[in-house]
Coordinates of C-alpha atoms in Angstrom, one line a residue:
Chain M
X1436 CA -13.7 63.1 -64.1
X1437 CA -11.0 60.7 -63.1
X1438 CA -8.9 58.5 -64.8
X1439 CA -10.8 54.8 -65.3
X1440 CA -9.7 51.2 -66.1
X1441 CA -10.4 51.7 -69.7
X1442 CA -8.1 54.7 -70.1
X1443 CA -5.3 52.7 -69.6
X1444 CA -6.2 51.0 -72.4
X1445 CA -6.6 54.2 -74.2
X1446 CA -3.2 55.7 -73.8
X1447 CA -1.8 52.5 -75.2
X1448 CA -4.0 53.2 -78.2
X1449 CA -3.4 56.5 -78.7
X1450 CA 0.2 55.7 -78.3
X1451 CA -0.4 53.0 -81.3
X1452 CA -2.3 55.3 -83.2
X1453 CA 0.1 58.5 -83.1
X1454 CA 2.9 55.8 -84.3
X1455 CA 0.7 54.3 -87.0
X1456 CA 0.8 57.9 -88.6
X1457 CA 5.2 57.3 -89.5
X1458 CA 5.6 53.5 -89.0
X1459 CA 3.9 50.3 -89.9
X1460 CA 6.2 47.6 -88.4
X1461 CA 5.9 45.7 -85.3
X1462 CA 9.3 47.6 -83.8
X1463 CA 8.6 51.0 -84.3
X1464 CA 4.7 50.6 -83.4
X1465 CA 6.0 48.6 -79.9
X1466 CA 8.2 51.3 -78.8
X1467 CA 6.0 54.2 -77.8
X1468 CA 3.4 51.6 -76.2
X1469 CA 6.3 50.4 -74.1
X1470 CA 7.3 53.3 -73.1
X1471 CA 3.4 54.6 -72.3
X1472 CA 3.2 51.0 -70.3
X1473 CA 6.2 52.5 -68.3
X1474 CA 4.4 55.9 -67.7
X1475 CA 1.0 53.9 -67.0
X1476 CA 2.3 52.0 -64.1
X1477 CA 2.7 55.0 -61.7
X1478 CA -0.2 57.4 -62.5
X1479 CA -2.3 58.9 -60.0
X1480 CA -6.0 57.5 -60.8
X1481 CA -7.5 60.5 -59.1
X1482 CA -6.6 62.8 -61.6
X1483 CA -8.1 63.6 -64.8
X1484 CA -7.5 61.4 -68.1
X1485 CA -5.7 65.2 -70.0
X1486 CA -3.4 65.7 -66.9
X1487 CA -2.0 61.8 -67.7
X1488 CA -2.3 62.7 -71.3
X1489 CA 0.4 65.1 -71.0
X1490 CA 3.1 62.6 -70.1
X1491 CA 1.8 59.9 -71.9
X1492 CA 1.7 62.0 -75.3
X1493 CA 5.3 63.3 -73.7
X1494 CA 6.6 60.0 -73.8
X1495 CA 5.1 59.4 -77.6
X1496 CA 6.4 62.4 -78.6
X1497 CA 10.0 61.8 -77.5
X1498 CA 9.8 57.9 -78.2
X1499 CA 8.9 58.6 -82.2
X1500 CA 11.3 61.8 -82.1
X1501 CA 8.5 64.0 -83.3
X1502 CA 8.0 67.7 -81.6
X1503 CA 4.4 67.5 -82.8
X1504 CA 2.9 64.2 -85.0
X1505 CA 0.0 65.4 -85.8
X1506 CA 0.9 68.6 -87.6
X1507 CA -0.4 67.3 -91.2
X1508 CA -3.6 66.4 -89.8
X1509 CA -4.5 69.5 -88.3
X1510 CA -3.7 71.3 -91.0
X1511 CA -5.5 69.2 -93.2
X1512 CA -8.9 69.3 -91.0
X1513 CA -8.4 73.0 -90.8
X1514 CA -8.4 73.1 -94.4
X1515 CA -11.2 71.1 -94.3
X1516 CA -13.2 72.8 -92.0
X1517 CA -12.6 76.3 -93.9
X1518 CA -14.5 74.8 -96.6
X1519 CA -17.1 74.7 -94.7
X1520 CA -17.4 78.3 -93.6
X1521 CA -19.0 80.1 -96.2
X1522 CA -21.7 77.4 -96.2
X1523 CA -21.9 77.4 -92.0
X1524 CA -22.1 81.7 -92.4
X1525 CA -24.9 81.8 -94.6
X1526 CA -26.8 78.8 -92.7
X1527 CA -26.6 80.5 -89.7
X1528 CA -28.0 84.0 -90.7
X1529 CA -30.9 82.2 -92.6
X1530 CA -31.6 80.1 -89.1
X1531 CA -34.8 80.9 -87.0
X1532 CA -32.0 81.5 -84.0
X1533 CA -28.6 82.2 -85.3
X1534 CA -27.3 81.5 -82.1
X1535 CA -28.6 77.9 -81.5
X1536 CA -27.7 77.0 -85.0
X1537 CA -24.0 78.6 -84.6
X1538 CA -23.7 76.5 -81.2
X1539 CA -25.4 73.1 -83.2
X1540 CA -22.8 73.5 -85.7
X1541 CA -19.2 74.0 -83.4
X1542 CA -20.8 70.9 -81.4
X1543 CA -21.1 69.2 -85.2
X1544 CA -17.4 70.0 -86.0
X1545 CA -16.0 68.2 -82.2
X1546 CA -16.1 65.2 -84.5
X1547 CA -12.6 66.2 -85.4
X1548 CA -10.9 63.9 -82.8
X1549 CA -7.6 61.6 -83.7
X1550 CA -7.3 61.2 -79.6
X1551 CA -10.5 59.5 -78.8
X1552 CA -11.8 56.4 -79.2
X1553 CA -14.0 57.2 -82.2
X1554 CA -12.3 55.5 -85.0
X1555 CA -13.6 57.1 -88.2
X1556 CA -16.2 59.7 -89.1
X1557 CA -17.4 61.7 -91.2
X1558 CA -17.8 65.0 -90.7
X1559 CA -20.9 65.7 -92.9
X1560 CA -22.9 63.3 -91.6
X1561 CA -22.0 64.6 -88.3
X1562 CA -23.4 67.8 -89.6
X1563 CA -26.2 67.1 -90.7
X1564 CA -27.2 64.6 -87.6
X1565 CA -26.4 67.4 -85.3
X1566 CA -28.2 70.3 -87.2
X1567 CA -31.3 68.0 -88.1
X1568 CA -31.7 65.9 -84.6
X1569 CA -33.0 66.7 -81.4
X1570 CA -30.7 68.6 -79.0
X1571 CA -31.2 68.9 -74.9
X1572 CA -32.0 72.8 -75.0
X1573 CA -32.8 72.5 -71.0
X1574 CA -29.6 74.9 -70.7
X1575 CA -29.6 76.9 -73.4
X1576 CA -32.1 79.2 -72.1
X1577 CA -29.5 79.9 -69.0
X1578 CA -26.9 80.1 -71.4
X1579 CA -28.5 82.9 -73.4
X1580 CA -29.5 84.6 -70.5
X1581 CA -25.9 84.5 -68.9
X1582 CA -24.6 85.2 -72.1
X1583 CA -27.0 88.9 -72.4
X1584 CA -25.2 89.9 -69.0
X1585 CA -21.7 88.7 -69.6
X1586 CA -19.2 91.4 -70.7
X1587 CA -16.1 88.8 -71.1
X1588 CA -16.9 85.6 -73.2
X1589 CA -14.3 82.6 -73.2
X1590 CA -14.2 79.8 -75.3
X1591 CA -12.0 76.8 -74.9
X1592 CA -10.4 75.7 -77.9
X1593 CA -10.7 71.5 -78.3
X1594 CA -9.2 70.5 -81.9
X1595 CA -7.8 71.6 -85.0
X1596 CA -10.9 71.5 -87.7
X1597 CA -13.4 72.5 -85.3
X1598 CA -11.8 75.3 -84.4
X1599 CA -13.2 76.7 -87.9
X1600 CA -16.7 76.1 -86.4
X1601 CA -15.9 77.3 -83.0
X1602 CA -14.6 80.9 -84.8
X1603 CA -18.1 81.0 -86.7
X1604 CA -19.7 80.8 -83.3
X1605 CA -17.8 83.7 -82.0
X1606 CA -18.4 85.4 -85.1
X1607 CA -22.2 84.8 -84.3
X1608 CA -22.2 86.1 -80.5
X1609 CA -19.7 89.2 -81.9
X1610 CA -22.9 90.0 -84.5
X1611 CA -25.4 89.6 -82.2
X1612 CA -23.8 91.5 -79.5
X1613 CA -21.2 93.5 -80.7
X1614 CA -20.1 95.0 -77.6
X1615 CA -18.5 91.8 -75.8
X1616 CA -15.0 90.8 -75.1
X1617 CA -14.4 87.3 -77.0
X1618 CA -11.2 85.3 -75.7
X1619 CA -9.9 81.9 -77.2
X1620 CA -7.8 79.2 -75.3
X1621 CA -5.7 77.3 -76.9
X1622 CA -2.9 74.7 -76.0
X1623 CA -0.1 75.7 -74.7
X1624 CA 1.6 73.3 -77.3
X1625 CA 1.1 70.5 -79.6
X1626 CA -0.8 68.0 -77.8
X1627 CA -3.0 65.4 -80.2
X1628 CA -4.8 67.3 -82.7
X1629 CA -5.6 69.9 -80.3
X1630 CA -5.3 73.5 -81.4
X1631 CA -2.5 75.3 -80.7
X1632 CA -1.9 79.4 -81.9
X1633 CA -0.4 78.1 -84.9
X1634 CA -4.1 76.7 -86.0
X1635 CA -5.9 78.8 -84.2
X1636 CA -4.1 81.9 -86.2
X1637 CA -3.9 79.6 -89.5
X1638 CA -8.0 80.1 -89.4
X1639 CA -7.9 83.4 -88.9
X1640 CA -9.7 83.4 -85.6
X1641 CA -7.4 86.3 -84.3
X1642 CA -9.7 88.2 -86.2
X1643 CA -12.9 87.6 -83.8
X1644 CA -11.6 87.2 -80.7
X1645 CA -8.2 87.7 -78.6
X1646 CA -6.3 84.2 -78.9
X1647 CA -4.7 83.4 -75.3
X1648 CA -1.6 80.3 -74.9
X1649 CA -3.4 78.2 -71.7
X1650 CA 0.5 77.3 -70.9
X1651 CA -0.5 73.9 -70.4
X1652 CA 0.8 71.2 -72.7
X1653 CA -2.3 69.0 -71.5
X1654 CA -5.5 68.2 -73.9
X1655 CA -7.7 69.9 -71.2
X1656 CA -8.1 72.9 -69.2
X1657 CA -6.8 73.2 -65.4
X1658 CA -7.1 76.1 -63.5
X1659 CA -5.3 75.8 -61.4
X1660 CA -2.0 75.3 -63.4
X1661 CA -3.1 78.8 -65.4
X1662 CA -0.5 81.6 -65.2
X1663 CA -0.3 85.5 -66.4
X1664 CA -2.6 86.7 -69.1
X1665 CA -4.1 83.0 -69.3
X1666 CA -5.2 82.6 -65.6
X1667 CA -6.4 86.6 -65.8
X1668 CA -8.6 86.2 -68.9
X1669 CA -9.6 82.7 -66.9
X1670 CA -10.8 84.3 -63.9
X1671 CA -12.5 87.3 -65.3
X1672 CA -14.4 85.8 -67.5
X1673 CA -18.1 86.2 -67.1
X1674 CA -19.2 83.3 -69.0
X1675 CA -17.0 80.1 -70.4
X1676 CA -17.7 78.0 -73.4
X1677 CA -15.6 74.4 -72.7
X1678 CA -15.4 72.4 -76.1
X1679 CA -14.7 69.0 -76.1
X1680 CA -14.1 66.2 -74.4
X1681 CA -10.9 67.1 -72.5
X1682 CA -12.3 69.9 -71.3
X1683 CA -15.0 68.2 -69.7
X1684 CA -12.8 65.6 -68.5
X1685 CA -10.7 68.5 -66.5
X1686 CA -13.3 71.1 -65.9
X1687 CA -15.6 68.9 -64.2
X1688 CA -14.0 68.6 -61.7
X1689 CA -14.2 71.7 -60.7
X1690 CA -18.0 73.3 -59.7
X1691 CA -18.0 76.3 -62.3
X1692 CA -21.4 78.2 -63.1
X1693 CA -20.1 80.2 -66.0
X1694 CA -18.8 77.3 -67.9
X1695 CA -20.9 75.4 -70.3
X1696 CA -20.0 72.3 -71.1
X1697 CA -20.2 71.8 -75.5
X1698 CA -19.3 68.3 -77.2
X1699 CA -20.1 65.0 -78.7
X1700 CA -19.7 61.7 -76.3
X1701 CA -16.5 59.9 -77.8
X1702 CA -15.5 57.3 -75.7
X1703 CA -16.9 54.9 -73.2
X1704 CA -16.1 56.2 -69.8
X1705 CA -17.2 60.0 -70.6
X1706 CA -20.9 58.0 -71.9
X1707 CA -20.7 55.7 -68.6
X1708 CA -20.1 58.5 -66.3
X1709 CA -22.6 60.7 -67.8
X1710 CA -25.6 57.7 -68.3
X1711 CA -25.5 58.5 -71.9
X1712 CA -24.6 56.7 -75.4
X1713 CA -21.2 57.4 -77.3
X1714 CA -22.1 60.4 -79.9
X1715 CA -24.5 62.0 -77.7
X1716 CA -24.6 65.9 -78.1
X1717 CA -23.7 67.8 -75.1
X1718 CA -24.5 71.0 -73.9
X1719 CA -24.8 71.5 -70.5
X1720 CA -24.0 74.2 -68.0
X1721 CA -21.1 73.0 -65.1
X1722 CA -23.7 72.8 -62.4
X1723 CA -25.2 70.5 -60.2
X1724 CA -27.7 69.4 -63.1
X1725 CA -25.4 67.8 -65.1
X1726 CA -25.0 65.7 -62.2
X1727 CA -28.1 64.8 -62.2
X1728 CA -27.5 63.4 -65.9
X1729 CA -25.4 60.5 -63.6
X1730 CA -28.3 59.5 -61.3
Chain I
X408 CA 3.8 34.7 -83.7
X409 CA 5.5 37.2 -80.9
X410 CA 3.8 40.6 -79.0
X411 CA 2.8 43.2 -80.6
X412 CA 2.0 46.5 -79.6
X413 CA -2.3 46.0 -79.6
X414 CA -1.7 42.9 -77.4
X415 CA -0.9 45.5 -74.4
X416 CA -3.9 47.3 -75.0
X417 CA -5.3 43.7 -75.5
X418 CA -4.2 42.1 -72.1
X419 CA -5.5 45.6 -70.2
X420 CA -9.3 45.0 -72.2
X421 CA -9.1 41.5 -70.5
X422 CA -7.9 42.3 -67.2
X423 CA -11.6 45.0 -67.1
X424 CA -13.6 42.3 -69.1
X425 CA -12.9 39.2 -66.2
X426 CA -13.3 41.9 -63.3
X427 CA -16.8 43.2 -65.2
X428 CA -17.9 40.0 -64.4
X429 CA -18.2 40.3 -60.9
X430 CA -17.4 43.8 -60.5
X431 CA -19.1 47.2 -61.9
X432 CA -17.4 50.0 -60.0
X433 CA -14.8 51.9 -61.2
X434 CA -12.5 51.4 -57.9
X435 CA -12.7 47.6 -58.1
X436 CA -12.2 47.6 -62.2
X437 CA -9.2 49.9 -61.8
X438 CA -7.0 47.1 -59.6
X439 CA -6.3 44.4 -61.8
X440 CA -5.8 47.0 -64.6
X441 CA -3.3 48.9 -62.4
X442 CA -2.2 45.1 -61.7
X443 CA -2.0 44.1 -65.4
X444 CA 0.1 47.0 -66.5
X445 CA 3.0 46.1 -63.9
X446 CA 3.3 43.0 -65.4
X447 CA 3.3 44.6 -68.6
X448 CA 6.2 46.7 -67.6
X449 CA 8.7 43.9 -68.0
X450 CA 7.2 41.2 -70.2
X451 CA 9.8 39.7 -72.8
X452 CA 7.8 41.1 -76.2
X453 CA 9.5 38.3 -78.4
X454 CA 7.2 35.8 -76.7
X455 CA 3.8 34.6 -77.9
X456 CA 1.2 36.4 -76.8
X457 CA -0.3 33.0 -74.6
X458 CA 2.8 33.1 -72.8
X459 CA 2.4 36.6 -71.5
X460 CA -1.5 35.8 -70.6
X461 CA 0.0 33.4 -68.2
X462 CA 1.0 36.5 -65.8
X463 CA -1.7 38.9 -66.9
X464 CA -4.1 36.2 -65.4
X465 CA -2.8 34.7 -62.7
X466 CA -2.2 38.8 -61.7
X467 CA -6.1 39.1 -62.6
X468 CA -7.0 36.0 -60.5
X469 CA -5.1 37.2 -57.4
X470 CA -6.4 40.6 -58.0
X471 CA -10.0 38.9 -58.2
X472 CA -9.6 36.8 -55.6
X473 CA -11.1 34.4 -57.8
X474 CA -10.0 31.1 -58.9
X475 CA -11.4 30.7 -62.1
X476 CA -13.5 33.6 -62.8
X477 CA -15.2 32.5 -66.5
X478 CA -16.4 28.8 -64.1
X479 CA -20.0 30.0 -64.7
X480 CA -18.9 31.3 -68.3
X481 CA -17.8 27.9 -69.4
X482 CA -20.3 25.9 -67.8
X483 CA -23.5 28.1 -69.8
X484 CA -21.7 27.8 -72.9
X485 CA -20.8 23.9 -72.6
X486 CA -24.8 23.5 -72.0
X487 CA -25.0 26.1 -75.0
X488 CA -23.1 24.3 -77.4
X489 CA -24.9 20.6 -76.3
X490 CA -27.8 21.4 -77.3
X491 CA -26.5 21.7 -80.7
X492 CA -25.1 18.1 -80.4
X493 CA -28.0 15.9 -82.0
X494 CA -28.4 18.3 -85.3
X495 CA -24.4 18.6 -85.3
X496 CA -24.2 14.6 -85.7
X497 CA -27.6 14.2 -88.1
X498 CA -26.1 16.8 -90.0
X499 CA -22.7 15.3 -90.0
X500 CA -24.6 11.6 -90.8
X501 CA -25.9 14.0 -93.6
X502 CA -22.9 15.3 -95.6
X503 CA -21.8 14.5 -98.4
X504 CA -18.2 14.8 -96.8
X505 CA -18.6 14.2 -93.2
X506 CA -15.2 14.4 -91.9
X507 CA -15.5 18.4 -94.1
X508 CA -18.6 18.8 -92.4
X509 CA -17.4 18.0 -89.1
X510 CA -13.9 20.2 -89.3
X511 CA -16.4 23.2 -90.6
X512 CA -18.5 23.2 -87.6
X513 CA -15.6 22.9 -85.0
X514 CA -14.3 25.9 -86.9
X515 CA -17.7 27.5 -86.2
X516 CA -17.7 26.4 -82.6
X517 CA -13.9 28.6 -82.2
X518 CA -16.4 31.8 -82.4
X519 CA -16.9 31.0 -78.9
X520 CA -14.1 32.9 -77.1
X521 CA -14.0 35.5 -74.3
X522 CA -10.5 36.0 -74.1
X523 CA -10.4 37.8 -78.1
X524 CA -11.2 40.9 -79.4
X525 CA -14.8 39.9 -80.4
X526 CA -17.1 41.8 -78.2
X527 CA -20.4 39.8 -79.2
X528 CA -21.2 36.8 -81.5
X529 CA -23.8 34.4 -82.6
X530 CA -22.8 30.7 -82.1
X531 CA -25.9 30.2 -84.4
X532 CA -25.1 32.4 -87.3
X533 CA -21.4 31.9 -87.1
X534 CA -23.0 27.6 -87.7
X535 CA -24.7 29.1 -90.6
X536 CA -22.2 31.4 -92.2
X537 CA -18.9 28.6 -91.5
X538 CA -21.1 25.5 -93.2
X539 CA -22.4 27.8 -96.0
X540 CA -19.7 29.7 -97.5
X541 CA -16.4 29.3 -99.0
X542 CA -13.3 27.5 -96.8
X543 CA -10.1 27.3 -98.7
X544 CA -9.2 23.3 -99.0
X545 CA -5.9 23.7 -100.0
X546 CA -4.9 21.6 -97.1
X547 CA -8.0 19.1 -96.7
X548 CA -6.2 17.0 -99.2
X549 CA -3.1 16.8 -97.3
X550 CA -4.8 16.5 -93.9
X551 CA -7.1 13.7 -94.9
X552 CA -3.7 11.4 -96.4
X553 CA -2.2 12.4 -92.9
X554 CA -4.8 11.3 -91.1
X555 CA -5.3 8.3 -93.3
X556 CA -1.8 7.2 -92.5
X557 CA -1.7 8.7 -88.8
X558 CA -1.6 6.2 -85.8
X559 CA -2.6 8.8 -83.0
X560 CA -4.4 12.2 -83.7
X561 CA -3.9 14.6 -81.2
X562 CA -6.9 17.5 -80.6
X563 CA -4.9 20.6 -79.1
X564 CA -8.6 22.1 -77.2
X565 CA -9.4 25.6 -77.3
X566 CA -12.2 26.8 -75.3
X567 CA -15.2 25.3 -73.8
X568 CA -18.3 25.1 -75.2
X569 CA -16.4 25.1 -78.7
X570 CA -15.0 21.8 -77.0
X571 CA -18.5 19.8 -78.0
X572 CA -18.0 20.5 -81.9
X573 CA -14.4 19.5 -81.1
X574 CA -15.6 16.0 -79.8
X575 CA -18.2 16.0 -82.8
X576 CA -14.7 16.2 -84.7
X577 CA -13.2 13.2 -83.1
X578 CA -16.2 11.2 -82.8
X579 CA -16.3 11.7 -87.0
X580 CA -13.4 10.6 -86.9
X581 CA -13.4 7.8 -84.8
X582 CA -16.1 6.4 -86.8
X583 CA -14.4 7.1 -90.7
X584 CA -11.0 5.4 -88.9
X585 CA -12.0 3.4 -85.9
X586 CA -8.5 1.9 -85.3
X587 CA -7.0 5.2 -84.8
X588 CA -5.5 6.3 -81.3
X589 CA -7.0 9.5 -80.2
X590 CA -6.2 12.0 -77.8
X591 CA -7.2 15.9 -76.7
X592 CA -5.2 17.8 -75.1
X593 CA -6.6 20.4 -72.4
X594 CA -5.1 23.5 -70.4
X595 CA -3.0 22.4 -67.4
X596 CA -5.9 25.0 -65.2
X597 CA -8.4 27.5 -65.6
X598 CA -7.4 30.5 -68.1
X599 CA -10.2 32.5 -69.7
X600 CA -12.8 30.2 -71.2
X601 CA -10.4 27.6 -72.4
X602 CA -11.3 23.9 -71.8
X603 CA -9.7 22.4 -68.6
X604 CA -10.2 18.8 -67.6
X605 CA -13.5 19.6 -65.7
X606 CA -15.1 21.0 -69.5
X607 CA -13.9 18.3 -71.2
X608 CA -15.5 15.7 -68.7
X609 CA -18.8 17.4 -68.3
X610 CA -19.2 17.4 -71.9
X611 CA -18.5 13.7 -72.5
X612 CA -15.1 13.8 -74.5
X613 CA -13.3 11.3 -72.8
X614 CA -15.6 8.6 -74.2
X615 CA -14.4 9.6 -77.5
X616 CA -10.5 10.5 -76.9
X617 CA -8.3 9.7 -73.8
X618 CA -7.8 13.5 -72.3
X619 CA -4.4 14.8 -71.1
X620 CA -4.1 17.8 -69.4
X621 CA -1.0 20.2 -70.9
X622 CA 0.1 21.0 -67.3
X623 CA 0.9 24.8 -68.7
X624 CA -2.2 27.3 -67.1
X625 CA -1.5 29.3 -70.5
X626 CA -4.0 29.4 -73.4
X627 CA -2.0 28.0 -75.7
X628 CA 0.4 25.3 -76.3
X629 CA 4.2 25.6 -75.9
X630 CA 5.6 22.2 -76.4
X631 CA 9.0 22.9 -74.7
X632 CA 7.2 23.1 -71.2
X633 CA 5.2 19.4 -72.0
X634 CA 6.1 16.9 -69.6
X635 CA 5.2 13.6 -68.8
X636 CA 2.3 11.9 -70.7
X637 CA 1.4 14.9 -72.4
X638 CA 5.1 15.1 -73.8
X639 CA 4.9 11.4 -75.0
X640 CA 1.5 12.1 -76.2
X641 CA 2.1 15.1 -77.9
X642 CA 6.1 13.8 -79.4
X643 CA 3.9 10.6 -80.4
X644 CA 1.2 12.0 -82.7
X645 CA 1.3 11.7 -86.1
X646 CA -1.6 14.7 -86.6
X647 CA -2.2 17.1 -84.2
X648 CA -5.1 19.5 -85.1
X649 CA -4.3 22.6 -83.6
X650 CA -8.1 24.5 -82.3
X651 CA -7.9 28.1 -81.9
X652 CA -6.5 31.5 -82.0
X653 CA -3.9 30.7 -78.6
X654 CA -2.6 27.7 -80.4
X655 CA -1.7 29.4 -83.5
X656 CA -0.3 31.9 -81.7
X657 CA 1.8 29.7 -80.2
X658 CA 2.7 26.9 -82.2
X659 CA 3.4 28.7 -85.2
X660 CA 6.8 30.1 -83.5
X661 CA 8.0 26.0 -84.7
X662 CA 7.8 24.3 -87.5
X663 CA 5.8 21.1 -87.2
X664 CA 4.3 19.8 -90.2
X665 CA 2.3 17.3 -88.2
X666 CA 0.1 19.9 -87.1
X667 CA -3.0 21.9 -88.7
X668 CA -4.3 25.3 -87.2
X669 CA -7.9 25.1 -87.5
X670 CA -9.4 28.6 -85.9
X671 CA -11.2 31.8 -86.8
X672 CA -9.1 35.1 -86.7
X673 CA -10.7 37.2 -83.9
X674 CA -7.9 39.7 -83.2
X675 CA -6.4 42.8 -85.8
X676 CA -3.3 41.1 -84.5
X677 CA -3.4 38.2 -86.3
X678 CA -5.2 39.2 -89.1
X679 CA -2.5 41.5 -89.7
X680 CA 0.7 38.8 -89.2
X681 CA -1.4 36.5 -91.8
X682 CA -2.4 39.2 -94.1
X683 CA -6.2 38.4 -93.9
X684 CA -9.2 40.1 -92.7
X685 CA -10.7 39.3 -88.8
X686 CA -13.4 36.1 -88.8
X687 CA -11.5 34.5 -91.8
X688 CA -11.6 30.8 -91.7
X689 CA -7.9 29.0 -91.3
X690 CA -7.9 25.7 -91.8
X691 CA -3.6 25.3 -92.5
X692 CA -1.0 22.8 -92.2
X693 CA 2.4 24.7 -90.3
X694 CA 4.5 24.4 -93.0
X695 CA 5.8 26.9 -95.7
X696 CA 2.9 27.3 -96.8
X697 CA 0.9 29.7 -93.9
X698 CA 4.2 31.6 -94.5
X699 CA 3.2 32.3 -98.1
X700 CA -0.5 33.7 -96.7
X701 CA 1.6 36.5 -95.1
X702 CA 3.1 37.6 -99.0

């Protein structure tokens, strides 16, 4: 998906809303959205909205002379997320398919997003809407099927707080088949509230599957731009689990049967390229049918 | 009251909503976006906002190709707000305090605005909720001994459609003081919705108050660039009621006791610079004491 009118208008908010998190007057807040104003005028639309991110969120980053802003936030939805676990564990191996119910709740926890255009939530409600509410299950019969044959599973990490969720679906698919490879993707640096090792190791997700650095400093996943262990793990995975947003926003541009797209709608263009309404679930397979979602 | 950060964000959100009008496609919604934020680049941010929209759309025009893009806009709500014009006047005819009555329901009319942050309204309710509930008066009394004493009264117009209430105003007053000299003032061209000369013809204002246009194509009032009649006019007045968001945003950068803001807050901006909450009711002389709102 490529960068639309409206995203312009994101950056500047992001750029706003990262500054909002030190400053409250006019001086410091104007600054960074400058500065993203002076990145914005000479961006290539064709490309994806994370492969701007990474300069604009450069530019924030340097402008407020903070390495990453949103440190205290993603530790404080990890904490909050691991709260959640025991509860999510026991849930899931009461459920009449662990699996579905594990994949229910890591979409549930993608409601952990300070770089979209949602502007609050709460992440029990989103819980319970997403665990109680109908989901499109058109895919998940492919999924489970690909998933059976698959001998490398990757997931790609979206945010800090979901993460938490996104380990108890790894723990789920390690249970249920004990024998598969489980990678994780991080960041390859603080980007947003995006998880980088430092969270993904903070939830203890090292313990289910092998965490790999994606080397990009971009809140999305681009294969092309993956190196060394990254781009292996990448390329030999049998079957890919893209979370979030970002992820979409990169990965559909390429045509990909082993990734399946997993998150909530949070901004206008994503819902307007896709037909749908802001919040709807997501779980679609990167084929032609999600296409057909567009028509 | 100068730029803030949200304006930029603000200006790019008006730049898609004009091209939305004509346009649904992402390649034709990108341009004056792209086109918006090199103008953005360089703006001075210790001017008023209003000053700034005189670039962002004369860029959007040219990018349009379109000379006055909210024509068929203005033209719907002007027959909108007409037909409230007979229950307006009984109800005025009605009130215990007619020229109150009449300043509440031109305050009501300023919900009518496409250039703000408001995404939707009801003219109707906003009626209902603006004549029901509580205005602060702290300044009636002041405004009605000014206007007792004033020679010429001055009506600084906003936008069209709101422009009948505004001529319900003057036509209150012309008939509580009919010796008084009175004059609206009207943008110098077509920006957003704002009333130009055409508006304030076609709803029948001139046979209530001589019309001058401001000969500035920005939607708000900067009395530095008034020439000619509207100079003498505007130097002249004794009360100038100042209608809208634009005009506050403007005029408030002088001190002028002469004039009274009278407009609803329909932007974070401002409801942040005045320390009140969005769709509060001004009604404030520009003196000290709009200052002391912001304590």
């Amino acid at each position: 998906m490529r960068v639309h009118a409206e995203c312009y208008q994101c950056f500047i908010s992001q750029a706003i809303r990262s500054s909002r998190l030190f400053y409250e007057d006019r001086q410091h807040l104007l600054r960074p959205a400058q500065e993203v104003v002076r990145i914005l005028r000479d961006i290539n639309v064709e490309l994806p909205p994370p492969l701007i991110s990474e300069d604009v969120y450069g530019t924030i980053r340097k402008s407020l002379g903070i390495e990453d802003p949103y440190k205290q936030i993603k530790r404080k939805y990890n904490d909050i997320a691991l709260k959640y676990e025991d509860f999510a564990v026991s849930e899931i191996e009461q459920a009449n398919d662990p699996l579905l119910y594990a994949i229910r709740l890591s979409l549930a926890g993608n409601i952990i997003d300070f770089g979209s255009q949602i502007g609050s939530f709460s992440l029990e409600n989103t819980i319970d809407e997403v665990v109680k509410n109908p989901l499109d299950l058109t895919d998940f019969d492919l999924f489970e099927k690909d998933l059976q044959k698959a001998d490398r599973v990757v997931l790609l990490a979206d945010n800090a707080g979901e993460i938490v969720f996104d380990k108890i679906l790894l723990k789920t698919i390690k249970e249920l088949y004990p024998k598969k490879e489980l990678f994780i993707i991080v960041r390859g640096g603080p980007i947003i509230n995006d998880v980088s090792l430092e969270d993904a190791l903070y939830v203890g997700i090292d313990k289910i599957a092998k965490v790999i650095d994606s080397g990009q400093l971009i809140p999305g996943f681009w294969p092309d731009f993956a190196k060394g262990e990254c781009k292996t793990v990448y390329e030999s995975a049998d079957i890919v689990i893209s979370k979030g947003q970002g992820n979409f926003e990169t990965l559909s541009e390429f045509e990909d049967r082993r990734v399946y797209f997993l998150f909530l709608i949070k901004c206008s263009v994503v819902a307007h390229y896709l037909g749908l309404k802001k919040l709807s679930k997501i779980f679609i397979r990167n084929d032609e049918r999600w296409a057909r979602l567009r028509a």
